[in-house]
Structure formats: structure tokens, C-alpha cells
Coordinates of N, CA and C in Angstrom, one line a residue:
G195 N -31.8 81.5 86.7 CA -33.0 81.9 87.5 C -32.6 82.4 88.8
K196 N -33.6 82.4 89.7 CA -33.5 82.9 91.0 C -32.5 82.1 91.9
L197 N -32.6 80.8 91.8 CA -31.7 79.9 92.5 C -30.2 80.2 92.2
M198 N -29.9 80.4 90.9 CA -28.6 80.7 90.5 C -28.1 82.0 91.0
A199 N -29.0 83.0 91.1 CA -28.7 84.3 91.6 C -28.4 84.3 93.1
Q200 N -29.1 83.4 93.8 CA -28.9 83.3 95.2 C -27.5 82.6 95.5
M201 N -27.1 81.8 94.6 CA -25.8 81.2 94.7 C -24.6 82.1 94.2
G202 N -25.0 83.3 93.8 CA -24.0 84.2 93.2 C -23.5 83.9 91.8
I203 N -24.4 83.2 91.1 CA -24.1 82.9 89.7 C -24.9 83.8 88.8
K204 N -24.2 84.5 87.9 CA -24.8 85.3 86.9 C -24.5 84.8 85.5
S205 N -25.5 84.8 84.6 CA -25.2 84.4 83.3 C -25.8 85.4 82.3
E206 N -25.0 85.7 81.3 CA -25.4 86.7 80.3 C -25.2 86.2 78.9
E207 N -26.1 86.4 78.0 CA -25.9 86.0 76.6 C -25.0 87.0 75.9
I208 N -24.1 86.5 75.1 CA -23.2 87.4 74.3 C -23.6 87.3 72.9
D209 N -23.8 88.5 72.2 CA -24.3 88.5 70.9 C -23.1 88.4 70.0
A210 N -22.6 87.2 69.7 CA -21.4 86.9 68.9 C -21.8 86.5 67.5
E211 N -20.9 86.9 66.5 CA -21.1 86.5 65.2 C -20.4 85.2 64.9
R212 N -19.2 85.0 65.4 CA -18.5 83.8 65.4 C -17.4 83.7 66.5
V213 N -17.0 82.5 66.8 CA -16.0 82.3 67.9 C -14.9 81.5 67.2
V214 N -13.7 82.0 67.4 CA -12.5 81.3 66.9 C -11.6 81.0 68.0
I215 N -11.3 79.7 68.1 CA -10.4 79.2 69.1 C -9.1 78.8 68.4
E216 N -8.0 79.5 68.7 CA -6.7 79.3 68.1 C -5.9 78.4 69.0
K217 N -5.7 77.1 68.5 CA -5.0 76.2 69.3 C -3.4 76.3 69.1
R218 N -2.7 75.8 70.1 CA -1.3 76.0 70.1 C -0.6 75.5 68.9
D219 N -1.2 74.4 68.3 CA -0.5 73.8 67.1 C -0.8 74.6 65.8
G220 N -1.5 75.7 66.0 CA -1.8 76.6 64.8 C -3.1 76.3 64.2
S221 N -3.8 75.2 64.5 CA -5.1 74.9 64.0 C -6.1 75.7 64.7
K222 N -7.3 75.8 64.1 CA -8.4 76.6 64.7 C -9.7 75.9 64.8
I223 N -10.5 76.2 65.8 CA -11.8 75.7 65.9 C -12.7 76.9 65.7
I224 N -13.6 76.9 64.7 CA -14.4 78.0 64.4 C -15.9 77.7 64.6
V225 N -16.6 78.5 65.4 CA -18.0 78.3 65.6 C -18.8 79.4 65.0
K226 N -19.6 79.0 64.0 CA -20.4 80.0 63.2 C -21.8 80.1 63.9
N227 N -22.4 81.2 63.8 CA -23.7 81.5 64.4 C -23.8 80.9 65.8
P228 N -22.8 81.3 66.7 CA -22.7 80.7 68.0 C -23.8 81.2 69.0
S229 N -24.1 80.4 69.9 CA -24.9 80.9 71.1 C -23.8 80.9 72.2
V230 N -23.5 82.1 72.7 CA -22.5 82.2 73.7 C -23.1 82.7 75.0
T231 N -22.8 82.0 76.1 CA -23.3 82.4 77.4 C -22.1 82.6 78.3
K232 N -22.0 83.8 79.0 CA -20.9 84.0 79.9 C -21.5 83.7 81.3
V233 N -20.9 82.8 82.0 CA -21.3 82.5 83.3 C -20.3 82.9 84.4
S234 N -20.8 83.8 85.3 CA -19.9 84.3 86.3 C -20.3 83.8 87.7
M235 N -19.4 83.2 88.5 CA -19.6 82.8 89.8 C -18.8 83.6 90.8
K236 N -19.3 83.8 91.9 CA -18.5 84.6 92.9 C -17.2 83.9 93.2
G237 N -16.1 84.7 93.2 CA -14.8 84.1 93.6 C -14.2 83.2 92.5
Q238 N -14.8 83.1 91.3 CA -14.2 82.3 90.3 C -14.1 83.1 89.0
S239 N -13.2 82.7 88.1 CA -13.1 83.3 86.8 C -14.4 83.0 86.0
P240 N -14.8 83.9 85.2 CA -16.0 83.6 84.4 C -15.7 82.5 83.4
T241 N -16.8 81.8 83.0 CA -16.6 80.7 82.0 C -17.5 81.1 80.8
L242 N -17.1 80.7 79.6 CA -18.0 80.9 78.4 C -18.5 79.5 78.0
Q243 N -19.8 79.5 77.7 CA -20.3 78.3 77.1 C -20.7 78.6 75.7
V244 N -20.1 77.8 74.7 CA -20.3 78.1 73.3 C -21.0 76.9 72.6
A245 N -22.0 77.2 71.9 CA -22.7 76.2 71.1 C -22.9 76.7 69.7
G246 N -22.8 75.9 68.6 CA -23.1 76.4 67.3 C -22.5 75.4 66.3
E247 N -22.4 75.9 65.0 CA -21.8 75.1 63.9 C -20.3 75.1 64.0
I248 N -19.7 73.9 64.3 CA -18.3 73.9 64.6 C -17.6 73.4 63.3
T249 N -16.5 74.1 62.9 CA -15.7 73.6 61.8 C -14.2 73.7 62.4
E250 N -13.4 72.8 61.9 CA -12.0 72.8 62.4 C -11.1 73.1 61.2
E251 N -10.1 73.9 61.4 CA -9.1 74.3 60.4 C -7.8 73.8 60.8
A252 N -7.1 73.0 59.9 CA -5.8 72.5 60.2 C -4.8 73.7 60.3
G253 N -3.8 73.6 61.1 CA -2.8 74.7 61.2 C -1.7 74.5 60.3
G254 N -0.5 74.6 60.8 CA 0.7 74.5 60.0 C 1.1 75.9 59.7
E255 N 2.4 76.1 59.3 CA 2.9 77.4 59.0 C 2.2 78.1 57.9
G256 N 1.7 79.3 58.1 CA 1.0 80.0 57.1 C -0.4 79.6 56.8
G257 N -0.8 78.3 57.1 CA -2.1 77.8 57.0 C -2.7 78.1 55.6
D258 N -3.8 78.8 55.5 CA -4.5 79.0 54.3 C -3.6 79.7 53.2
A259 N -2.8 80.7 53.7 CA -2.0 81.5 52.8 C -1.0 80.6 52.1
E260 N -0.5 79.6 52.8 CA 0.4 78.7 52.2 C -0.2 77.8 51.2
I261 N -1.5 77.4 51.4 CA -2.2 76.6 50.5 C -2.4 77.4 49.2
V262 N -2.9 78.6 49.4 CA -3.1 79.5 48.2 C -1.8 79.7 47.4
A263 N -0.7 79.9 48.1 CA 0.6 80.1 47.4 C 1.0 78.8 46.7
K264 N 0.8 77.7 47.3 CA 1.2 76.4 46.7 C 0.3 76.2 45.4
E265 N -1.0 76.4 45.5 CA -1.9 76.2 44.4 C -1.7 77.1 43.2
T266 N -1.3 78.3 43.5 CA -1.2 79.3 42.4 C 0.2 79.8 42.1
G267 N 1.2 79.4 42.9 CA 2.6 79.8 42.6 C 2.8 81.3 43.0
C268 N 1.9 81.9 43.7 CA 2.2 83.3 44.1 C 3.0 83.3 45.4
T269 N 3.3 84.5 45.9 CA 4.0 84.6 47.2 C 3.0 84.5 48.3
I270 N 3.6 84.3 49.5 CA 2.8 84.2 50.7 C 2.1 85.6 50.9
E271 N 2.8 86.7 50.7 CA 2.2 88.0 50.8 C 1.0 88.2 49.9
Q272 N 1.1 87.8 48.7 CA 0.0 87.9 47.7 C -1.2 87.0 48.2
A273 N -0.8 85.8 48.7 CA -1.8 84.9 49.2 C -2.6 85.5 50.4
E274 N -1.8 86.1 51.3 CA -2.5 86.7 52.5 C -3.4 87.9 52.1
K275 N -2.9 88.7 51.1 CA -3.7 89.8 50.7 C -5.0 89.3 50.0
A276 N -4.9 88.3 49.2 CA -6.1 87.7 48.5 C -7.1 87.1 49.6
L277 N -6.5 86.4 50.6 CA -7.4 85.9 51.7 C -8.1 87.0 52.4
K278 N -7.4 88.1 52.7 CA -8.0 89.2 53.4 C -9.1 89.8 52.6
E279 N -8.9 89.9 51.2 CA -9.9 90.5 50.3 C -11.1 89.6 50.2
S280 N -10.9 88.3 50.3 CA -12.0 87.4 50.1 C -12.6 86.9 51.5
G281 N -12.2 87.6 52.5 CA -12.8 87.3 53.8 C -12.4 86.0 54.4
G282 N -11.2 85.5 54.0 CA -10.7 84.2 54.5 C -11.2 83.0 53.7
D283 N -11.9 83.3 52.6 CA -12.5 82.2 51.7 C -11.4 81.7 50.8
L284 N -11.0 80.4 51.1 CA -9.8 79.8 50.4 C -10.1 79.8 48.9
A285 N -11.2 79.3 48.4 CA -11.5 79.1 47.0 C -11.5 80.5 46.3
Q286 N -12.1 81.5 47.0 CA -12.2 82.8 46.4 C -10.8 83.4 46.3
A287 N -10.0 83.2 47.3 CA -8.6 83.7 47.3 C -7.8 83.2 46.1
I288 N -8.0 81.9 45.9 CA -7.2 81.2 44.8 C -7.7 81.8 43.4
I289 N -9.0 82.0 43.3 CA -9.5 82.5 42.0 C -9.0 84.0 41.9
K290 N -9.0 84.7 43.0 CA -8.5 86.1 42.9 C -7.0 86.2 42.4
V291 N -6.2 85.3 43.0 CA -4.8 85.3 42.7 C -4.6 84.9 41.2
Q292 N -5.5 84.0 40.7 CA -5.4 83.5 39.3 C -6.0 84.5 38.4
G293 N -6.4 85.7 38.9 CA -6.9 86.8 38.0 C -8.3 86.6 37.7
G294 N -9.1 85.9 38.5 CA -10.5 85.7 38.2 C -11.3 86.9 38.5

């Protein structure tokens, strides 16, 4: 509001479909249907406030592709291709690789 503007604070809504935070250990935090607000203050880096449905994905080398490869006996490359084609859906990717 007005008070925030007087203090040099601007906030804007960001129309985001999803937010993915990639952690150093390879795991991810995924926020679906997020409400994202960018808050800018004079003399400071902008901050993002994110709210929504949060899911966490464990990391590890290869992540989902490795799981698909283990489950189906395919190569990591085949697994990554199947994941891409299924939009990152693990179950769909496994079915795809198995010729479903």
C-alpha cells in the first residue's frame, strides 16, 4: 500500500506456473500453482515470497532417470528421454520405457 511505497518498498505479483528450488545436494523443492510476490526495497536485493503446494524430490545422481533405469533395466539416456516425453512424470516414464 501507500505506507510501503513511502518506505521505498515495491511489491509485484509474478504469474508463475511452478517454482523449482534446486538444492546443493541435488534434491528439489517444487511449488505447484504458486503465489509469487517479488518485494523490492531501496538499496537491497529483491526478495521473492513463494506460497503454494510444496512437494520435495530427493536428489542423488541422476535422480528420476536413475530410478527409471533401475526399474526397467534401460540406459540413463533412454530414461531421461522417457522422462522428457512424459513431462517428468516418473510412472509415465517407466510405462513408456516398458513399451506401454
